[in-house]
Structure formats: C-alpha cells, structure tokens
Tab-separated table of C-alpha atoms in Angstrom:
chain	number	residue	atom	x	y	z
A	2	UNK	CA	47.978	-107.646	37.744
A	3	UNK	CA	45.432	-107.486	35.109
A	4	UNK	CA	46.277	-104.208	34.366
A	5	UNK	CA	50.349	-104.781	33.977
A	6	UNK	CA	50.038	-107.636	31.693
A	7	UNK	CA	47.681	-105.376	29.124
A	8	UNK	CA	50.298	-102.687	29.561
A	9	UNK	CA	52.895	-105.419	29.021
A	10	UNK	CA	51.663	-106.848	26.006
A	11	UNK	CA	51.171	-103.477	24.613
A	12	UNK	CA	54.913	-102.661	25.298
A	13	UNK	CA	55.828	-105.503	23.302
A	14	UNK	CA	53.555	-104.074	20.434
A	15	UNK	CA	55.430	-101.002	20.555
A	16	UNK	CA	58.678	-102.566	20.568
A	17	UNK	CA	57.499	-105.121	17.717
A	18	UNK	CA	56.830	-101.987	15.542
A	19	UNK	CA	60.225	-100.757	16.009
A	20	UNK	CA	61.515	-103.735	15.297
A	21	UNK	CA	59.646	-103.928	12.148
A	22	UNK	CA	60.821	-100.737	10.853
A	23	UNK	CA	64.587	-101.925	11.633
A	24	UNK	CA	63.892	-105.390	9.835
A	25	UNK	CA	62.615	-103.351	7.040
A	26	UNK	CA	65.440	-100.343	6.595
A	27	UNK	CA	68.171	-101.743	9.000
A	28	UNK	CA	71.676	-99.421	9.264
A	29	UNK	CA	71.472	-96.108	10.975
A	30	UNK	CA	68.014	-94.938	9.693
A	31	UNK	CA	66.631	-97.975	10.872
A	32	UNK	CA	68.277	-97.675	14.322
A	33	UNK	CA	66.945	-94.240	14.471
A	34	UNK	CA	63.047	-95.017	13.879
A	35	UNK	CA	63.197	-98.334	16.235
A	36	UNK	CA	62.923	-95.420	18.645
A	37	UNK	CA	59.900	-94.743	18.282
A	38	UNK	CA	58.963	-98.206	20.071
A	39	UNK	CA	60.620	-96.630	23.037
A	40	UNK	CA	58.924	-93.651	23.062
A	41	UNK	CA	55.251	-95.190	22.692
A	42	UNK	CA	56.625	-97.130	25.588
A	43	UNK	CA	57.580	-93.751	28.011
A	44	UNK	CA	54.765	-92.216	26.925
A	45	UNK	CA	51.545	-94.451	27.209
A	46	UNK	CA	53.641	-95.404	30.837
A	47	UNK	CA	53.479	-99.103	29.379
A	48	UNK	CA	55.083	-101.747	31.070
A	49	UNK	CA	58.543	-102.406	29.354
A	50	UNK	CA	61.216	-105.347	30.748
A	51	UNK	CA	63.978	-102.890	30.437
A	52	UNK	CA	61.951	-100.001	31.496
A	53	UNK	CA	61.272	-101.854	34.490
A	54	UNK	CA	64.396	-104.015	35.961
A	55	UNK	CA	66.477	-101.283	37.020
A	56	UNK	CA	63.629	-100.507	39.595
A	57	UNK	CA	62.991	-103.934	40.626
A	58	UNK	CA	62.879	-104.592	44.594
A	59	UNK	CA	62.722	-107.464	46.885
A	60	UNK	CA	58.980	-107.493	46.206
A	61	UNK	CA	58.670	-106.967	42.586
A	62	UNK	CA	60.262	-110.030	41.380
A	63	UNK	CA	57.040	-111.932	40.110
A	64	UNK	CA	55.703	-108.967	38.353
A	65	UNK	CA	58.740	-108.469	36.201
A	66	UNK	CA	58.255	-111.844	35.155
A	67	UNK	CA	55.198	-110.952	34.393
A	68	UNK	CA	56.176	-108.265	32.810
A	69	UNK	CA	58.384	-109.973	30.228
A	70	UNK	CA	55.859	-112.600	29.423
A	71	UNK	CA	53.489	-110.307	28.533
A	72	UNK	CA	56.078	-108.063	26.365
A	73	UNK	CA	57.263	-111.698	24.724
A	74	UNK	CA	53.367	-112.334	24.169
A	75	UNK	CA	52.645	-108.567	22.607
A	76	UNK	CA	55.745	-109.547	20.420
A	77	UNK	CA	54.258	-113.067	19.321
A	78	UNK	CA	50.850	-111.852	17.991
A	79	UNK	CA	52.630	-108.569	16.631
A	80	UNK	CA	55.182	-111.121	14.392
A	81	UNK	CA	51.948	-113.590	13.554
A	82	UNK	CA	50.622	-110.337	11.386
A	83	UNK	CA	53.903	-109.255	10.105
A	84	UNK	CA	54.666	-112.795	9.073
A	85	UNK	CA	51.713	-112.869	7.166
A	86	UNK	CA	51.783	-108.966	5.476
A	87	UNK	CA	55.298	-108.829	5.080
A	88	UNK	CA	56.855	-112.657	4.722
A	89	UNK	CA	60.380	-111.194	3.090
A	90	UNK	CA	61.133	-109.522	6.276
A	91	UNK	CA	61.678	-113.384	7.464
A	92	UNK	CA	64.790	-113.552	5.971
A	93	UNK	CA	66.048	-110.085	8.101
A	94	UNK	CA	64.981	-111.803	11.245
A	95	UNK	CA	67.061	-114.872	10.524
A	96	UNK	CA	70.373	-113.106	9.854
A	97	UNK	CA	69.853	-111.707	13.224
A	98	UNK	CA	69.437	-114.747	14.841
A	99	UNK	CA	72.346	-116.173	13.290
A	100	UNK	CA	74.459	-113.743	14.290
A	101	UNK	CA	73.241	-113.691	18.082
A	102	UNK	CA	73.942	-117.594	17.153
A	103	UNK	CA	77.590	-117.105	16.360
A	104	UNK	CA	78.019	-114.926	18.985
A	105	UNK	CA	76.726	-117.860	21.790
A	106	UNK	CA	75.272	-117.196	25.223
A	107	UNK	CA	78.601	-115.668	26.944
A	108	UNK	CA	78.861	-112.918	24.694
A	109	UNK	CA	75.161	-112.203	23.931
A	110	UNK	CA	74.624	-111.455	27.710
A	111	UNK	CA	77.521	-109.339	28.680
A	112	UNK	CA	76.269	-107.267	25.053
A	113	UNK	CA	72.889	-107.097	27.164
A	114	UNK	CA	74.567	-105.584	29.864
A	115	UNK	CA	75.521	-102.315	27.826
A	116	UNK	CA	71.754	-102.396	26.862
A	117	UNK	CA	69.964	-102.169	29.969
A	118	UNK	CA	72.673	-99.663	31.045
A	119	UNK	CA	71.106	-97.537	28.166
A	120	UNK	CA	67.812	-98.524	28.805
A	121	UNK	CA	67.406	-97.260	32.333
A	122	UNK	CA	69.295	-94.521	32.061
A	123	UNK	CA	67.035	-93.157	28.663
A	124	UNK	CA	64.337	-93.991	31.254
A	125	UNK	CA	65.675	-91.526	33.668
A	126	UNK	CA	66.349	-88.566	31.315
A	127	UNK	CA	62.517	-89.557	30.455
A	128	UNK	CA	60.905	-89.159	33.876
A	129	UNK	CA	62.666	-85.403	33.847
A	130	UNK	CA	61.000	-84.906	30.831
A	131	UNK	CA	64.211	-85.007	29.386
A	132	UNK	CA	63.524	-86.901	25.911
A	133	UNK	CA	66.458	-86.563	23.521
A	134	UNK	CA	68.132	-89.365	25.578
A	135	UNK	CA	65.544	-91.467	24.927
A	136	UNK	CA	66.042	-90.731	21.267
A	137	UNK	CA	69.174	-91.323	21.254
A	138	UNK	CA	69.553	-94.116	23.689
A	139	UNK	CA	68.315	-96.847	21.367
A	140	UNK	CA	70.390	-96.321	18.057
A	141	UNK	CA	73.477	-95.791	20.196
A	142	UNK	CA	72.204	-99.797	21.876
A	143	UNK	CA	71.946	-101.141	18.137
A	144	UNK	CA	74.982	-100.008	16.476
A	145	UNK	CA	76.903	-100.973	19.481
A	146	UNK	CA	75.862	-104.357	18.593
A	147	UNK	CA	74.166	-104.458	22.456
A	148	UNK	CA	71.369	-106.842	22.704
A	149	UNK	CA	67.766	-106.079	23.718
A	150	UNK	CA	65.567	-109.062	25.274
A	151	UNK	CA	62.381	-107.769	23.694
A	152	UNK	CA	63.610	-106.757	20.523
A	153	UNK	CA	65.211	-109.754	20.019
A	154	UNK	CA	62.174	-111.941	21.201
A	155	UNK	CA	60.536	-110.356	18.347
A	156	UNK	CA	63.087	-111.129	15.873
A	157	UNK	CA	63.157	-114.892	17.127
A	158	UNK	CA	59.466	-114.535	16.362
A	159	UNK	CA	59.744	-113.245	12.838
A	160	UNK	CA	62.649	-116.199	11.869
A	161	UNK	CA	61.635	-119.149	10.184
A	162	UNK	CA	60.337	-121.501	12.109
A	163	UNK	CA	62.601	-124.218	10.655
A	164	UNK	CA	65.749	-122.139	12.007
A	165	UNK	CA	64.314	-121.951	15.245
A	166	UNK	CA	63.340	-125.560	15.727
A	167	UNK	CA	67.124	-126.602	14.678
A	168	UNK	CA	69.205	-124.826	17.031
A	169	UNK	CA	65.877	-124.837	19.832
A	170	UNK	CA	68.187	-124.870	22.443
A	171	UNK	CA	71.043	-122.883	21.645
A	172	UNK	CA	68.290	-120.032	20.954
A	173	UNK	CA	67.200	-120.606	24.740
A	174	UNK	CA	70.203	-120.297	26.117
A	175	UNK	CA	71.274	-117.115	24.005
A	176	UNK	CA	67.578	-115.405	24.972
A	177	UNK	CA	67.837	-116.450	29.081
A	178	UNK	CA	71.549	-115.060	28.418
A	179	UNK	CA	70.535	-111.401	27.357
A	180	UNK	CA	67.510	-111.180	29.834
A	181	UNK	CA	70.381	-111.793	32.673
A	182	UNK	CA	72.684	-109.467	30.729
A	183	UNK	CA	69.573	-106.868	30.442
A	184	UNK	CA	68.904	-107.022	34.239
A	185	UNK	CA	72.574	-106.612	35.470
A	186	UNK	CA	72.937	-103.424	32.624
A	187	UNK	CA	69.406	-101.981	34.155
A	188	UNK	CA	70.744	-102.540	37.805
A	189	UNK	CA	74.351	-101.397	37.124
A	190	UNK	CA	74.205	-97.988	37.991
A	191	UNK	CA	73.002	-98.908	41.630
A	192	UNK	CA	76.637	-100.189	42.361
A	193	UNK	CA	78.204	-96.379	41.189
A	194	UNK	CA	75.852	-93.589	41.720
A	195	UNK	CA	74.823	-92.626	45.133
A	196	UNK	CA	71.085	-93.241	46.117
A	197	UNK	CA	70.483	-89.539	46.837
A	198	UNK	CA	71.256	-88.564	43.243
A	199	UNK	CA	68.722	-90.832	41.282
C-alpha cells in the first residue's frame, strides 16, 4: 500500500506538470505538451486514477481510492510550489474553474465520461507499446472540452483560494461529478468490446 500511494502521489506530480505547461501556453500547443504528464505516468508504471479505473475489480475498490488521494495529494504540494514561482498562472486556474462552474455537476460528469474513455483506451495502445495514442489521446480529451479528475484537482489547487472558499460546495459537487464521469468513461468499453479482445 505503501508503495501505491508513493507511485500515486508521483502520478499527480506528473500530471501537475502538464497541467502547468497548459496553464502557462493553453490552446493546442498547450494541449499537446500536457502529454507529457501522461507519458511520465505509462512510463515510470505510476499509479494514475484514470490509468487505473478501467481495471478496477470487486477487490480493488479501496486502492483506487487510494489511488486518487494520493494523485490529489501529489497535485496539492506540486500547486503549493507553482503558486509560489509562478503566482500569474492563478488567474489561468480560475478561468477554468469558472467555466467547470458554469457548466455545473450534470454536465461536468457526462464530459468526464468521454475522458476516461480516452484515458483507458491511450492506456491500452500503451501496454502494446503502442505510444502515439497516448500522444494523442490527451489533446484530443482537452479540446473536446472533456474533463480530467486529476488535472482538474490541480487546477482547483492553483485557483485563488478566495474563489474556492465562495462556491466550496458547488466545486465539490462538480469534482465528485467528473470522478463518477471518469470511472463510467474508463469502464465503458467493458459494456461493447468482447472480453477476449482486450
């Protein structure tokens, strides 16, 4: 257990960075080089939400929550020092949150649902050793406007605090919103493809 909240926490470093890059360029490029957050992920074998729910079992239940604790966690500490270096990136973070704001719970979680379709099935081309997928999979989730539990628990911990603490709970319910969206999107193609051809 030890072991998957380190690799957790890292994952959420990984993802933090991409996150960074996209808070700094944003548009296409930046939706290109948040990638590399992904591919950190694949290949240190880190322990990623979305890299993980689409192969959760009866059994495995507590250590994805586990999992995205620790990713939430590697996100915190990875905003505290971007916060500090880079405070204009603040402002970024909150125009993300407002949107996912205007947007409300309903919406934000059936938007999660195309990105943990993504997710898993980047992971898939990646355990083939297939990695342009992987690539590709996450600018296609970002300018579809699909929303990412991880990512977006960085951004929530990059936007002012005095955003956050005014709309506390309408925040919550948007974040539990995309994690259930992110889980049915990684579990999706269990109800379509045949278990002999994954």
């Amino acid at each position: 257990m030890i072991n998957t909240v380190r690799l957790g926490i890292f994952a959420g470093i990984a993802i933090a960075i991409g996150g960074t890059v996209f808070l700094n360029v944003g548009g296409i490029p930046g939706a290109v080089m948040f990638a590399f957050g992904l591919l950190a992920v694949v290949h240190y074998k880190l322990k990623l939400y979305t890299g993980t729910a689409g192969y959760v079992t009866r059994n495995s239940w507590g250590a994805l929550g586990v999992i995205l604790l620790a990713n939430i966690f590697g996100c915190f500490i990875s905003a505290l020092l971007v916060r500090y270096t880079t405070p204009s990136l603040i402002e970024s973070a909150d125009a993300i949150v407002m949107k996912r704001l205007s947007l409300g719970p309903v919406k934000c979680g059936l938007l999660g649902i195309g990105c943990g379709l993504i997710m898993t099935t980047a992971v898939e081309f990646a355990r083939k050793q297939q990695w342009l997928p992987l690539v590709f999979g996450v600018p296609v989730f970002i300018l579809c406007g699909f929303t990412h539990c991880i990512a977006d628990a960085y951004y929530y911990c990059m936007a002012s605090t005095s955003l956050l603490a005014d709309n506390a709970l309408s925040v919550s319910a948007v974040y539990v919103a995309i994690v259930i969206g992110n889980l049915a999107g990684c579990n999706l193609y269990r109800l379509f493809v045949p278990k002999n051809q994954n």
